[in-house]
Short mmCIF file of C-alpha atoms and ligand atoms in Angstrom, two decimals:
data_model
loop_
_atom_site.label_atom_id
_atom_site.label_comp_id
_atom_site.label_asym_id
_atom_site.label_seq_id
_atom_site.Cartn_x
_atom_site.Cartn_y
_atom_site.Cartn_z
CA UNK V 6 88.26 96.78 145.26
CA UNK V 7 85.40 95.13 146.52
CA UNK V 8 82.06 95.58 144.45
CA UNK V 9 79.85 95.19 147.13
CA UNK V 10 81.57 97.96 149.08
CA UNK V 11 80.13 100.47 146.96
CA UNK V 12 76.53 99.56 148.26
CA UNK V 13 77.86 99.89 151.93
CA UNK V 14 76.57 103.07 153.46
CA UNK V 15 80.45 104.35 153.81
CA UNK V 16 80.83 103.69 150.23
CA UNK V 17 78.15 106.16 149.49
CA UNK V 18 81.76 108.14 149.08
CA UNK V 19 82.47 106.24 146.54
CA UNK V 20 80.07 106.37 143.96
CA UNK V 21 80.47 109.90 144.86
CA UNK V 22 83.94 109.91 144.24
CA UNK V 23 83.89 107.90 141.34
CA UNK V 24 81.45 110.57 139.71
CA UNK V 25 83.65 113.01 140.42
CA UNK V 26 86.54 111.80 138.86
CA UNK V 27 83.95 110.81 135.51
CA UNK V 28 83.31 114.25 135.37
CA UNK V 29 86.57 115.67 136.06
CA UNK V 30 87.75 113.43 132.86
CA UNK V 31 84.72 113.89 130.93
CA UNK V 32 85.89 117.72 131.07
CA UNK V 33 89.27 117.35 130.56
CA UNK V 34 89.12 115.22 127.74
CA UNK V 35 86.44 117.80 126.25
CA UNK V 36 88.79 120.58 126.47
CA UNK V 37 91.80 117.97 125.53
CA UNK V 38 89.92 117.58 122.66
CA UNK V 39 89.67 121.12 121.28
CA UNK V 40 92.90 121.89 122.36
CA UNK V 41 94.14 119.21 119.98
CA UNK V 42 91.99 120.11 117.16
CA UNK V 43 93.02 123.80 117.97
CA UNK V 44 96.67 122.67 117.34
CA UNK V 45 96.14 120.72 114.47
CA UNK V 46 94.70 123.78 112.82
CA UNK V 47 97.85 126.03 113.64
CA UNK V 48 99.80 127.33 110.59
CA UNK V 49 102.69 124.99 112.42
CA UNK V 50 100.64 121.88 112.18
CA UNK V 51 100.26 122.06 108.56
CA UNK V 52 103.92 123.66 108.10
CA UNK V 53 105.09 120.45 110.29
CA UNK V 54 104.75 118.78 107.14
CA UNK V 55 105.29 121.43 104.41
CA UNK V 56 107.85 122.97 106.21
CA UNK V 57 110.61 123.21 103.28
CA UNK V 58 107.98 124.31 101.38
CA UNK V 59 107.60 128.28 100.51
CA UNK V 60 103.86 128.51 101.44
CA UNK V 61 104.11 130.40 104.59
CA UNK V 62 106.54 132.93 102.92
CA UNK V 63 104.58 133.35 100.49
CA UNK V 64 101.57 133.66 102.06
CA UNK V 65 103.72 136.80 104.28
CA UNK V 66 104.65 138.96 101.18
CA UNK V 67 100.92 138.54 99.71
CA UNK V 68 98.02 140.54 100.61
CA UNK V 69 96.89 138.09 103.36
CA UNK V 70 99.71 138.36 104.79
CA UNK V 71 99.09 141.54 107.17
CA UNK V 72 100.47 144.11 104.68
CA UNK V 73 97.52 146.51 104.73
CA UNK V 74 95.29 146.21 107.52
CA UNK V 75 97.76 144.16 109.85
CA UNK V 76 95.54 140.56 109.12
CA UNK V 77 97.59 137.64 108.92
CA UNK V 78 95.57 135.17 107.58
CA UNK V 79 95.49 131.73 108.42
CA UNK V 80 96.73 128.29 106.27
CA UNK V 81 93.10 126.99 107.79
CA UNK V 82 91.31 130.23 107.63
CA UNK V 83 91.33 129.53 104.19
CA UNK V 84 91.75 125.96 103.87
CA UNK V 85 89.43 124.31 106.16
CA UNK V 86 85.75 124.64 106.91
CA UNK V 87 84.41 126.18 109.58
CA UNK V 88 81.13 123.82 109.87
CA UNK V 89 82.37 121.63 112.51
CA UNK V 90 80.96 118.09 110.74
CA UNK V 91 82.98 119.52 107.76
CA UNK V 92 85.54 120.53 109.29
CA UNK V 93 85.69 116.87 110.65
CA UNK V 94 85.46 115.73 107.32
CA UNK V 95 87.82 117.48 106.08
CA UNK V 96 90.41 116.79 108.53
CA UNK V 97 90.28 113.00 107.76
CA UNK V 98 90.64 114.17 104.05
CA UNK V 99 94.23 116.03 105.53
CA UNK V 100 94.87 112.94 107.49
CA UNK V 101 95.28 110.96 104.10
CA UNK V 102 97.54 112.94 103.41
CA UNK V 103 99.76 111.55 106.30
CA UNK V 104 99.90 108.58 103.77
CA UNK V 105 101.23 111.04 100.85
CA UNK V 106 104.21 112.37 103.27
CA UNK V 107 104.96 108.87 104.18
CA UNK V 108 105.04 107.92 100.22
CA UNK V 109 105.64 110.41 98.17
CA UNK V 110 109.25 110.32 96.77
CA UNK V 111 110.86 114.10 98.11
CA UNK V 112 107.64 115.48 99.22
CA UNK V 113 108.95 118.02 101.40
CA UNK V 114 111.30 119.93 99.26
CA UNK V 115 110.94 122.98 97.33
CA UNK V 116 111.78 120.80 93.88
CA UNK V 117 108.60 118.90 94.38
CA UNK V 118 106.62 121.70 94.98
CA UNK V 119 108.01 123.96 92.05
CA UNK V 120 107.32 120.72 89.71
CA UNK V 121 104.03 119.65 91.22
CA UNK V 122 102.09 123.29 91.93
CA UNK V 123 100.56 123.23 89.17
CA UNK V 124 98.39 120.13 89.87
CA UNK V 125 98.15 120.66 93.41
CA UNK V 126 97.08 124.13 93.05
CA UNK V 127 93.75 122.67 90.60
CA UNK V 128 93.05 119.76 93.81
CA UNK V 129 92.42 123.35 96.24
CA UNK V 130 91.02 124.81 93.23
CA UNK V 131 88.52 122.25 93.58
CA UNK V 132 87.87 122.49 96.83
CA UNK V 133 87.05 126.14 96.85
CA UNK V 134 84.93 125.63 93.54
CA UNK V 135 82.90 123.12 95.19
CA UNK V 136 82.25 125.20 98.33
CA UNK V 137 81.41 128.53 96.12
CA UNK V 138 84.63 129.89 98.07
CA UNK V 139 83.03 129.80 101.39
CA UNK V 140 86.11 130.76 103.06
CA UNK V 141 86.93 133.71 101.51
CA UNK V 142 83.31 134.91 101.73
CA UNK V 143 83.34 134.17 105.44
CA UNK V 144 85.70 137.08 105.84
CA UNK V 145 84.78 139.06 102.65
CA UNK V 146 81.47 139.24 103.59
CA UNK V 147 80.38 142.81 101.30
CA UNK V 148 82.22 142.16 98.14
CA UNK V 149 78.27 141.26 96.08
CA UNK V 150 75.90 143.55 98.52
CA UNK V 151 76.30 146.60 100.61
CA UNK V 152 80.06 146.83 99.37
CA UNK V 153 82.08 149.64 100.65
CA UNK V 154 82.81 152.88 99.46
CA UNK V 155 86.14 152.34 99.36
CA UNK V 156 86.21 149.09 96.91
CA UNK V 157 87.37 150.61 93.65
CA UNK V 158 84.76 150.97 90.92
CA UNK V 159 86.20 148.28 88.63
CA UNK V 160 85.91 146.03 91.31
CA UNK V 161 82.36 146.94 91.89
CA UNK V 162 81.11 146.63 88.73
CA UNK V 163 82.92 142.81 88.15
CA UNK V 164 80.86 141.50 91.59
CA UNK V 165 77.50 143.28 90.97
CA UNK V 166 77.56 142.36 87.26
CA UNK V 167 78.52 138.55 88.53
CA UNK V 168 75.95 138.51 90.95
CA UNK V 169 73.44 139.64 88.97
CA UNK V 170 73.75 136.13 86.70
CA UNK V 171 71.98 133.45 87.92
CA UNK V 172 73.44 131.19 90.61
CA UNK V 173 74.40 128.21 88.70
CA UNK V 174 76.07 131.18 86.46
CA UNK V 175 77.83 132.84 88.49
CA UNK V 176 81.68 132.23 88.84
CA UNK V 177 83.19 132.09 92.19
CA UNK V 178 86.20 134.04 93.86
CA UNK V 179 88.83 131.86 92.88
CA UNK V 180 87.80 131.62 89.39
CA UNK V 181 88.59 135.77 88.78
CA UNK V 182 91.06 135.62 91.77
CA UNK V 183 93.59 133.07 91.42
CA UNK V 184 97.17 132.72 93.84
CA UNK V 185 95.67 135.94 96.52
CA UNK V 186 97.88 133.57 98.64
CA UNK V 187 100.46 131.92 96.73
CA UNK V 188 102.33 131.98 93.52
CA UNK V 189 99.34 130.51 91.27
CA UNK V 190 101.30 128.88 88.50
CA UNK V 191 101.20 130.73 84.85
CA UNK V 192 100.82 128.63 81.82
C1 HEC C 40 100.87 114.76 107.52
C2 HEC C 40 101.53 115.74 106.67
C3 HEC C 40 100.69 116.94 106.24
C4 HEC C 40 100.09 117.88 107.05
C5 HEC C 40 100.05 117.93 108.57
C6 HEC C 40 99.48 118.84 106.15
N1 HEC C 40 99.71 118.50 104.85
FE1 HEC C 40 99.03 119.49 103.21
N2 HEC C 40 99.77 117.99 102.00
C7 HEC C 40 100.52 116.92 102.44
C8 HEC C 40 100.83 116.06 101.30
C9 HEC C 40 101.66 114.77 101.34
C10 HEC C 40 100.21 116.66 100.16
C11 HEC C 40 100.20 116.11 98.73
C12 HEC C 40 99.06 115.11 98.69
C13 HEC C 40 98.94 114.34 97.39
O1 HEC C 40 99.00 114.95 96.32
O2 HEC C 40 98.75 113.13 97.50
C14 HEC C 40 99.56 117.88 100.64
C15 HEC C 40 98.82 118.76 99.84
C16 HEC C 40 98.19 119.91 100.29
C17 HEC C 40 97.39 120.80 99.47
C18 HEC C 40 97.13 120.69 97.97
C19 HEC C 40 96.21 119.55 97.62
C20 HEC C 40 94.88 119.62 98.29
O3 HEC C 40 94.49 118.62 98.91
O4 HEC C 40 94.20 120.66 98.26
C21 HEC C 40 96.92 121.78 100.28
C22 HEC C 40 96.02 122.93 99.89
C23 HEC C 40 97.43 121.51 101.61
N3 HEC C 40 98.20 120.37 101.59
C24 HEC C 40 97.17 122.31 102.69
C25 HEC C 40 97.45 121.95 104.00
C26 HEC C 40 96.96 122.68 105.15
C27 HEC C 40 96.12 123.94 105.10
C28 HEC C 40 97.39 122.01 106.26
C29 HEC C 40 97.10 122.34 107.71
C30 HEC C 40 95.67 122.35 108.08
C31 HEC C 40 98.16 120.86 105.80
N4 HEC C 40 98.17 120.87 104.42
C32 HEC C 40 98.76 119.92 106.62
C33 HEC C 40 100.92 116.67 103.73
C34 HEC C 40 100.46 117.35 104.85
C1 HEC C 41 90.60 135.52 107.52
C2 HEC C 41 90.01 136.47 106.58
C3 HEC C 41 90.26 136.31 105.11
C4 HEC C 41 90.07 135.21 104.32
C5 HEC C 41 89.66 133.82 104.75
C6 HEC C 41 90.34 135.62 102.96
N1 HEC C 41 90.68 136.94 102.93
FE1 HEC C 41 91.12 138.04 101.28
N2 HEC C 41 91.71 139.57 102.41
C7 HEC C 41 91.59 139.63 103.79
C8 HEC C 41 92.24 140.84 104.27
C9 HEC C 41 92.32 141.30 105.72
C10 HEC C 41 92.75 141.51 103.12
C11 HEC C 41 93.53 142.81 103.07
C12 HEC C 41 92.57 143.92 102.99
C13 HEC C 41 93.26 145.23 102.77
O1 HEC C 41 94.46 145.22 102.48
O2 HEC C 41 92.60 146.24 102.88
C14 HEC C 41 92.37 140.69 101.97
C15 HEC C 41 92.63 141.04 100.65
C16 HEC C 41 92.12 140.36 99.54
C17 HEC C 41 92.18 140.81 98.16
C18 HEC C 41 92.79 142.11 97.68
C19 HEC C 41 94.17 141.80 97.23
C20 HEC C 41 95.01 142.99 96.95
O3 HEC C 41 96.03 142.79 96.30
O4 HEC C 41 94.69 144.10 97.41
C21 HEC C 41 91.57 139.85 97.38
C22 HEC C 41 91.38 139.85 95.88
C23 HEC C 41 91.17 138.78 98.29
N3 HEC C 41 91.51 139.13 99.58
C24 HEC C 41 90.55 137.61 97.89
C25 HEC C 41 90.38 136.50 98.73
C26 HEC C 41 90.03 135.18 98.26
C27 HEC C 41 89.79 134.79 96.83
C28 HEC C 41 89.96 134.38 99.39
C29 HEC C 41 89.69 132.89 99.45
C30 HEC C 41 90.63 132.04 98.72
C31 HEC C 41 90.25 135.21 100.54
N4 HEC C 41 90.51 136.47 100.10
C32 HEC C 41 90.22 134.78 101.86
C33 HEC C 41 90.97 138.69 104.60
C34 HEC C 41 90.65 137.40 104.21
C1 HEC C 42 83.82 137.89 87.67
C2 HEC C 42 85.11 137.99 88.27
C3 HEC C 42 85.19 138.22 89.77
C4 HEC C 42 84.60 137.49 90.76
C5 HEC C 42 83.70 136.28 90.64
C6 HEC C 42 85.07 138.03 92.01
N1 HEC C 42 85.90 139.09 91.77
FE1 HEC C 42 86.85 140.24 93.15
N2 HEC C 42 87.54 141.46 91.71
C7 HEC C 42 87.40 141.27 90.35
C8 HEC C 42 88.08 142.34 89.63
C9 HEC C 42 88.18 142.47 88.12
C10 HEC C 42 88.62 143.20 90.61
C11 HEC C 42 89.41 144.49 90.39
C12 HEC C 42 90.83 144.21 90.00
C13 HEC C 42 91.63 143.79 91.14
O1 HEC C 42 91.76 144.56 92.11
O2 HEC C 42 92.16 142.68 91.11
C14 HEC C 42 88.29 142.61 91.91
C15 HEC C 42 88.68 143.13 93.12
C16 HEC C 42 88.51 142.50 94.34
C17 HEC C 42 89.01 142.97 95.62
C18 HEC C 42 89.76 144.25 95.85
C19 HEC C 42 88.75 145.38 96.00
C20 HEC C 42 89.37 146.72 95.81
O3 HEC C 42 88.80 147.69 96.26
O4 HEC C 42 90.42 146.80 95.22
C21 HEC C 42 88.66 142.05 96.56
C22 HEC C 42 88.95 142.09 98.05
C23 HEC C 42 87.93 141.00 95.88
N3 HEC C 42 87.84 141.30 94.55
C24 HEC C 42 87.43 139.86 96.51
C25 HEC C 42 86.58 138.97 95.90
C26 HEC C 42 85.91 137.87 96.60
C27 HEC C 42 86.12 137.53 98.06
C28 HEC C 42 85.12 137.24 95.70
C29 HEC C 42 84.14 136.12 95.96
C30 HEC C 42 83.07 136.44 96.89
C31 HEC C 42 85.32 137.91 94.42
N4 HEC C 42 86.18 138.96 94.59
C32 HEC C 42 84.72 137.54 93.25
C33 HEC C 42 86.72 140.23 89.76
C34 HEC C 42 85.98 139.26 90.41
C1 HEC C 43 93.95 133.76 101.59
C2 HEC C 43 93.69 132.34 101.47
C3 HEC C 43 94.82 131.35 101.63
C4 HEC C 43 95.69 131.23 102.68
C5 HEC C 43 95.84 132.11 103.91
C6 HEC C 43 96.50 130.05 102.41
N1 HEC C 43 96.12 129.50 101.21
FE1 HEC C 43 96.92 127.86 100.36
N2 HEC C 43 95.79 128.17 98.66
C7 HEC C 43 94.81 129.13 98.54
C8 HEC C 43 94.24 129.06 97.21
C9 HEC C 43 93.13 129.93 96.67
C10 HEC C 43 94.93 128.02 96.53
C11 HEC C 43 94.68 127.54 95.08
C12 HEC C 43 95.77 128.02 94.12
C13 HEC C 43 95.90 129.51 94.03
O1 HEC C 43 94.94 130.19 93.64
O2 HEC C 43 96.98 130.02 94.36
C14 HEC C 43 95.90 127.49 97.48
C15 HEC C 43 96.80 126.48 97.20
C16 HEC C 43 97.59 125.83 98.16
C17 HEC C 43 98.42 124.67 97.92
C18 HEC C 43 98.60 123.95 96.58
C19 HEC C 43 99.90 124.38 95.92
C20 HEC C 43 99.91 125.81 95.48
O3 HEC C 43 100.88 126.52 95.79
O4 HEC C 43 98.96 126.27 94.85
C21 HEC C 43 99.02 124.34 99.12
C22 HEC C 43 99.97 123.18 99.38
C23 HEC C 43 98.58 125.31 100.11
N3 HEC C 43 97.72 126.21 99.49
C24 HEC C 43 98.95 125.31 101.43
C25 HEC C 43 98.78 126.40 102.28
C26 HEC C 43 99.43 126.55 103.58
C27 HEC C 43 100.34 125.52 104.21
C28 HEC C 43 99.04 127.75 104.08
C29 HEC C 43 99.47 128.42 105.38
C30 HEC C 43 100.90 128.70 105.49
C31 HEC C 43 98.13 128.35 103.11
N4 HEC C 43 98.01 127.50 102.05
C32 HEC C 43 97.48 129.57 103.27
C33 HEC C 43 94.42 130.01 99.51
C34 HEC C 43 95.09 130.25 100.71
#
């Protein structure tokens, strides 16, 4: 193409044209975008690599897994952060372990996971420990204040007394509720 063309009066259609198709990819790529970050938060993205691994079962026959009130939660729902920068973050933190699947000797078997849950489990531990368990408080949102009439008394009682203490006090979900998703390892 000829540069100066585009100063031409005719070419007026061009620049035209050529803004058209920058904004036609501009939006596709934007929705590209989420669509792939969408997909890469599917329970099938993460069981792409897990996949001989029991944590989908598992997460079925436990509470989250629609039993009760029909919810089937999420591997990210509970796994990933829903701050977007975070989230981000996070992602390149799951993206490492691309380098783990490519390295570690039988990752994808049940055998490794039986022998390694233990320490795994403590690495999500950690992650919900240093987020105060912000998942599970983005859906459990009245287990401290306003709780429901329905939550059994016990249960009351443990979260207001908890709640009372002061923050840096106070234990977080996962430290009183441990494997609400998969086997947490005894011993
Ligand atoms: C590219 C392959 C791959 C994908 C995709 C993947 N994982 Fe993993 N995951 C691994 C490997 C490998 C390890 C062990 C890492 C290590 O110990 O070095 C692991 C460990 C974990 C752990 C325990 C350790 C930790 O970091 O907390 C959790 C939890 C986990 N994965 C959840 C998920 C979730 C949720 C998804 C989907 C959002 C997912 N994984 C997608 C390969 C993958
Ligand atoms: C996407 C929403 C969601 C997330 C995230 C979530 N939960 Fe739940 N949770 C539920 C639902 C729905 C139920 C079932 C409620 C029912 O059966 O009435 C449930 C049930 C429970 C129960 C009751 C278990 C039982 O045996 O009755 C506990 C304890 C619990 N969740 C703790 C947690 C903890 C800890 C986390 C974070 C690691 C978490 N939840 C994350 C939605 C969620
Ligand atoms: C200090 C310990 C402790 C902490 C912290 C704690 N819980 Fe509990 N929770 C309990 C006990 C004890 C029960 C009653 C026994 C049971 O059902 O497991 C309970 C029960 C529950 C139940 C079932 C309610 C019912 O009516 O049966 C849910 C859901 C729950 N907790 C979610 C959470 C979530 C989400 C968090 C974090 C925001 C949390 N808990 C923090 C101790 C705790
Ligand atoms: C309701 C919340 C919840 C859901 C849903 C959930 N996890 Fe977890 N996950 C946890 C918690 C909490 C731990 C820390 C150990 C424990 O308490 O069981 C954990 C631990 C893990 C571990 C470490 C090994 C182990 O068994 O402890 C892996 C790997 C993992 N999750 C992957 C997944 C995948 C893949 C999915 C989706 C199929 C998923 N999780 C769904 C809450 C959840």
């Amino acid at each position: 193409m000829n540069w100066r063309a585009l100063f031409k009066p005719s070419a007026k259609y061009s620049i035209l044209a050529l803004l058209v198709v920058g904004v036609v990819v501009g939006v596709v790529g934007y929705f590209a975008t989420q669509q792939t970050l969408h997909a890469t938060s599917s329970d099938e993205f993460c069981m792409s690599c897990h996949s001989n691994h029991s944590l989908k079962d598992e997460v079925l026959a436990s509470a989250h897994g629609g039993g009760r009130a029909g919810v089937t939660v999420q591997c990210q729902d509970c796994h990933l952060p829903h701050n977007p920068i975070k989230y981000m973050i996070k992602k390149i933190i799951v993206s490492k372990d691309l380098y783990g699947f490519l390295t570690i000797d039988g990752f994808n078997t049940q055998a490794w996971l039986d022998e390694n849950r233990k320490e795994q489990a403590d690495i999500a531990l950690k992650y919900f420990r240093a987020t105060d368990s912000a998942n599970c408080q983005h859906c459990h949102t009245r287990i401290y204040e306003n709780q429901p009439d329905t939550m059994k008394k016990m249960a009351k009682r443990m979260h207001e007394r908890n709640f009372k203490k002061e923050a840096d006090k106070r234990k977080t979900c996962v430290d009183c509720h441990k494997g609400v998703a998969h086997v947490y390892p005894k011993g």
